[in-house]
Amino acid sequence: MTPEVLMELAREAMGRAYAPYSKFQVGAALLGESGRVYVGCNVENAAYGPTCCAERTAFFSAVAQGERRFQALAVLGGMGGVVSRPAAPCGVCRQVMAEFCPPDFPIYMGGPDGQIEKHTLSE
Ligand code: THU
């Protein structure tokens, strides 16, 4: 599974974001050790606090389906689903990742024009 294919799956998930309040749509695709991919999108709520980011949606879905070890994450987001710059996972999502992933865990961030930045969790 290439970063490009993983990013494409994240982009499809971004299209399913429920973000009527911020309009900022985010998609994530998490590659499990098994080779299975778990996607997530942000799901907002009128009360704000219950909102769940795309990355956590993907991680929680994976854990619920029995996978706890992962190879890589792809994430991208933008206003109305238009990606203008790479979006870094928020602090809460990084904390969730730190529970399951090593410091060198690769995080691919999607930018405009299909660009992909590679980062690590420790960064
Ligand atoms: N969001 C994510 O899904 N992932 C992040 O890493 C940052 C923020 C979502 C939460 C909220 O629905 C919207 O983006 C605006 O913050």
PDB file of C-alpha atoms and ligand atoms in Angstrom:
ATOM      1  CA  MET A   1       0.000   0.000   0.000  1.00  0.00           C
ATOM      2  CA  THR A   2       1.642   3.232  -1.158  1.00  0.00           C
ATOM      3  CA  PRO A   3       1.184   6.589   0.611  1.00  0.00           C
ATOM      4  CA  GLU A   4      -0.604   7.778  -2.533  1.00  0.00           C
ATOM      5  CA  VAL A   5      -3.217   5.013  -2.357  1.00  0.00           C
ATOM      6  CA  LEU A   6      -3.662   5.507   1.390  1.00  0.00           C
ATOM      7  CA  MET A   7      -4.134   9.255   0.788  1.00  0.00           C
ATOM      8  CA  GLU A   8      -6.752   8.558  -1.871  1.00  0.00           C
ATOM      9  CA  LEU A   9      -8.735   6.519   0.660  1.00  0.00           C
ATOM     10  CA  ALA A  10      -8.400   9.405   3.150  1.00  0.00           C
ATOM     11  CA  ARG A  11      -9.698  11.782   0.464  1.00  0.00           C
ATOM     12  CA  GLU A  12     -12.757   9.623  -0.128  1.00  0.00           C
ATOM     13  CA  ALA A  13     -13.431   9.588   3.626  1.00  0.00           C
ATOM     14  CA  MET A  14     -13.021  13.386   3.747  1.00  0.00           C
ATOM     15  CA  GLY A  15     -15.993  13.591   1.390  1.00  0.00           C
ATOM     16  CA  ARG A  16     -18.114  11.894   4.050  1.00  0.00           C
ATOM     17  CA  ALA A  17     -17.168  14.350   6.836  1.00  0.00           C
ATOM     18  CA  TYR A  18     -20.058  15.682   8.886  1.00  0.00           C
ATOM     19  CA  ALA A  19     -18.872  19.250   9.488  1.00  0.00           C
ATOM     20  CA  PRO A  20     -21.863  21.609   9.260  1.00  0.00           C
ATOM     21  CA  TYR A  21     -20.445  23.943  11.942  1.00  0.00           C
ATOM     22  CA  SER A  22     -16.780  24.493  11.025  1.00  0.00           C
ATOM     23  CA  LYS A  23     -17.156  23.446   7.347  1.00  0.00           C
ATOM     24  CA  PHE A  24     -13.614  22.052   7.753  1.00  0.00           C
ATOM     25  CA  GLN A  25     -13.689  18.538   6.316  1.00  0.00           C
ATOM     26  CA  VAL A  26     -11.028  16.026   7.321  1.00  0.00           C
ATOM     27  CA  GLY A  27     -10.378  12.484   6.159  1.00  0.00           C
ATOM     28  CA  ALA A  28      -7.982   9.862   7.488  1.00  0.00           C
ATOM     29  CA  ALA A  29      -6.903   6.385   6.398  1.00  0.00           C
ATOM     30  CA  LEU A  30      -5.096   4.109   8.833  1.00  0.00           C
ATOM     31  CA  LEU A  31      -3.131   1.118   7.551  1.00  0.00           C
ATOM     32  CA  GLY A  32      -3.207  -1.774   9.987  1.00  0.00           C
ATOM     33  CA  GLU A  33      -0.414  -4.299  10.436  1.00  0.00           C
ATOM     34  CA  SER A  34      -2.751  -6.832   8.776  1.00  0.00           C
ATOM     35  CA  GLY A  35      -2.936  -4.722   5.618  1.00  0.00           C
ATOM     36  CA  ARG A  36      -6.514  -3.680   6.308  1.00  0.00           C
ATOM     37  CA  VAL A  37      -7.323   0.015   6.016  1.00  0.00           C
ATOM     38  CA  TYR A  38      -9.600   1.844   8.445  1.00  0.00           C
ATOM     39  CA  VAL A  39     -10.945   5.193   7.324  1.00  0.00           C
ATOM     40  CA  GLY A  40     -12.345   8.036   9.359  1.00  0.00           C
ATOM     41  CA  CYS A  41     -13.840  11.472   8.917  1.00  0.00           C
ATOM     42  CA  ASN A  42     -14.602  14.212  11.401  1.00  0.00           C
ATOM     43  CA  VAL A  43     -18.088  14.041  12.900  1.00  0.00           C
ATOM     44  CA  GLU A  44     -19.167  17.315  14.498  1.00  0.00           C
ATOM     45  CA  ASN A  45     -21.868  17.994  17.041  1.00  0.00           C
ATOM     46  CA  ALA A  46     -23.865  21.078  18.016  1.00  0.00           C
ATOM     47  CA  ALA A  47     -22.406  20.778  21.524  1.00  0.00           C
ATOM     48  CA  TYR A  48     -18.833  20.885  20.119  1.00  0.00           C
ATOM     49  CA  GLY A  49     -17.346  18.655  22.845  1.00  0.00           C
ATOM     50  CA  PRO A  50     -18.691  15.411  21.364  1.00  0.00           C
ATOM     51  CA  THR A  51     -17.047  16.210  18.001  1.00  0.00           C
ATOM     52  CA  CYS A  52     -14.633  13.492  16.923  1.00  0.00           C
ATOM     53  CA  CYS A  53     -11.698  14.122  14.591  1.00  0.00           C
ATOM     54  CA  ALA A  54     -11.104  12.020  11.491  1.00  0.00           C
ATOM     55  CA  GLU A  55      -7.947  10.443  12.925  1.00  0.00           C
ATOM     56  CA  ARG A  56      -9.618   9.254  16.126  1.00  0.00           C
ATOM     57  CA  THR A  57     -12.601   7.955  14.159  1.00  0.00           C
ATOM     58  CA  ALA A  58     -10.165   5.796  12.166  1.00  0.00           C
ATOM     59  CA  PHE A  59      -8.231   4.578  15.220  1.00  0.00           C
ATOM     60  CA  PHE A  60     -11.349   3.763  17.227  1.00  0.00           C
ATOM     61  CA  SER A  61     -12.880   1.939  14.287  1.00  0.00           C
ATOM     62  CA  ALA A  62      -9.704  -0.152  13.922  1.00  0.00           C
ATOM     63  CA  VAL A  63      -9.588  -1.041  17.618  1.00  0.00           C
ATOM     64  CA  ALA A  64     -13.298  -1.904  17.581  1.00  0.00           C
ATOM     65  CA  GLN A  65     -12.607  -4.279  14.691  1.00  0.00           C
ATOM     66  CA  GLY A  66      -9.752  -5.983  16.549  1.00  0.00           C
ATOM     67  CA  GLU A  67      -6.630  -4.285  15.160  1.00  0.00           C
ATOM     68  CA  ARG A  68      -4.192  -2.507  17.493  1.00  0.00           C
ATOM     69  CA  ARG A  69      -0.949  -2.361  15.541  1.00  0.00           C
ATOM     70  CA  PHE A  70      -0.501  -0.014  12.635  1.00  0.00           C
ATOM     71  CA  GLN A  71       1.829   0.770   9.741  1.00  0.00           C
ATOM     72  CA  ALA A  72       0.925   4.336   8.736  1.00  0.00           C
ATOM     73  CA  LEU A  73      -1.706   7.074   8.739  1.00  0.00           C
ATOM     74  CA  ALA A  74      -2.724   9.414   5.917  1.00  0.00           C
ATOM     75  CA  VAL A  75      -4.684  12.576   6.696  1.00  0.00           C
ATOM     76  CA  LEU A  76      -5.887  15.607   4.785  1.00  0.00           C
ATOM     77  CA  GLY A  77      -8.434  18.328   5.252  1.00  0.00           C
ATOM     78  CA  GLY A  78      -9.678  21.703   4.151  1.00  0.00           C
ATOM     79  CA  MET A  79     -12.574  24.137   4.168  1.00  0.00           C
ATOM     80  CA  GLY A  80     -15.416  22.623   2.186  1.00  0.00           C
ATOM     81  CA  GLY A  81     -13.129  19.722   1.335  1.00  0.00           C
ATOM     82  CA  VAL A  82     -10.683  21.936  -0.580  1.00  0.00           C
ATOM     83  CA  VAL A  83      -7.145  21.172   0.597  1.00  0.00           C
ATOM     84  CA  SER A  84      -5.033  24.340   0.695  1.00  0.00           C
ATOM     85  CA  ARG A  85      -2.277  23.191   3.054  1.00  0.00           C
ATOM     86  CA  PRO A  86      -1.239  20.041   4.956  1.00  0.00           C
ATOM     87  CA  ALA A  87      -3.325  19.518   8.117  1.00  0.00           C
ATOM     88  CA  ALA A  88      -1.483  18.180  11.163  1.00  0.00           C
ATOM     89  CA  PRO A  89      -3.341  15.953  13.660  1.00  0.00           C
ATOM     90  CA  CYS A  90      -4.503  17.779  16.805  1.00  0.00           C
ATOM     91  CA  GLY A  91      -3.036  17.150  20.271  1.00  0.00           C
ATOM     92  CA  VAL A  92      -5.839  14.848  21.392  1.00  0.00           C
ATOM     93  CA  CYS A  93      -5.415  12.679  18.289  1.00  0.00           C
ATOM     94  CA  ARG A  94      -1.638  12.586  18.793  1.00  0.00           C
ATOM     95  CA  GLN A  95      -2.228  11.382  22.350  1.00  0.00           C
ATOM     96  CA  VAL A  96      -4.464   8.587  21.036  1.00  0.00           C
ATOM     97  CA  MET A  97      -1.790   7.657  18.481  1.00  0.00           C
ATOM     98  CA  ALA A  98       0.858   7.595  21.214  1.00  0.00           C
ATOM     99  CA  GLU A  99      -1.185   4.880  22.941  1.00  0.00           C
ATOM    100  CA  PHE A 100      -0.882   2.541  19.964  1.00  0.00           C
ATOM    101  CA  CYS A 101       2.035   3.683  17.792  1.00  0.00           C
ATOM    102  CA  PRO A 102       5.820   4.046  18.189  1.00  0.00           C
ATOM    103  CA  PRO A 103       7.623   7.415  17.878  1.00  0.00           C
ATOM    104  CA  ASP A 104       8.704   6.658  14.292  1.00  0.00           C
ATOM    105  CA  PHE A 105       5.106   5.955  13.191  1.00  0.00           C
ATOM    106  CA  PRO A 106       4.706   7.585   9.735  1.00  0.00           C
ATOM    107  CA  ILE A 107       2.048  10.255   9.276  1.00  0.00           C
ATOM    108  CA  TYR A 108       1.407  11.352   5.689  1.00  0.00           C
ATOM    109  CA  MET A 109      -0.198  14.775   5.382  1.00  0.00           C
ATOM    110  CA  GLY A 110      -1.914  15.659   2.145  1.00  0.00           C
ATOM    111  CA  GLY A 111      -1.333  19.087   0.619  1.00  0.00           C
ATOM    112  CA  PRO A 112      -2.658  20.905  -2.445  1.00  0.00           C
ATOM    113  CA  ASP A 113      -2.140  19.376  -5.894  1.00  0.00           C
ATOM    114  CA  GLY A 114      -1.734  15.884  -4.463  1.00  0.00           C
ATOM    115  CA  GLN A 115       1.445  16.713  -2.545  1.00  0.00           C
ATOM    116  CA  ILE A 116       2.248  14.392   0.345  1.00  0.00           C
ATOM    117  CA  GLU A 117       4.432  15.366   3.331  1.00  0.00           C
ATOM    118  CA  LYS A 118       5.900  12.583   5.429  1.00  0.00           C
ATOM    119  CA  HIS A 119       6.189  13.186   9.176  1.00  0.00           C
ATOM    120  CA  THR A 120       6.558  10.975  12.244  1.00  0.00           C
ATOM    121  CA  LEU A 121       4.540  10.848  15.440  1.00  0.00           C
ATOM    122  CA  SER A 122       7.554  11.990  17.476  1.00  0.00           C
ATOM    123  CA  GLU A 123       7.827  15.143  15.359  1.00  0.00           C
TER     124      GLU A 123
HETATM  125  N1  THU B   1     -10.289  18.080  12.923  1.00  0.00           N
HETATM  126  C1  THU B   1      -9.940  16.791  12.590  1.00  0.00           C
HETATM  127  O1  THU B   1     -10.783  15.998  12.164  1.00  0.00           O
HETATM  128  N2  THU B   1      -8.638  16.430  12.711  1.00  0.00           N
HETATM  129  C2  THU B   1      -7.640  17.246  13.166  1.00  0.00           C
HETATM  130  O2  THU B   1      -6.508  16.811  13.319  1.00  0.00           O
HETATM  131  C3  THU B   1      -7.935  18.648  13.454  1.00  0.00           C
HETATM  132  C4  THU B   1      -9.357  19.058  13.428  1.00  0.00           C
HETATM  133  C5  THU B   1     -11.687  18.496  12.775  1.00  0.00           C
HETATM  134  C6  THU B   1     -12.405  18.745  14.057  1.00  0.00           C
HETATM  135  C7  THU B   1     -13.480  19.718  13.638  1.00  0.00           C
HETATM  136  O3  THU B   1     -14.591  18.995  13.149  1.00  0.00           O
HETATM  137  C8  THU B   1     -12.850  20.479  12.485  1.00  0.00           C
HETATM  138  O4  THU B   1     -11.733  19.709  12.058  1.00  0.00           O
HETATM  139  C9  THU B   1     -12.405  21.881  12.842  1.00  0.00           C
HETATM  140  O5  THU B   1     -11.537  21.905  13.874  1.00  0.00           O
END
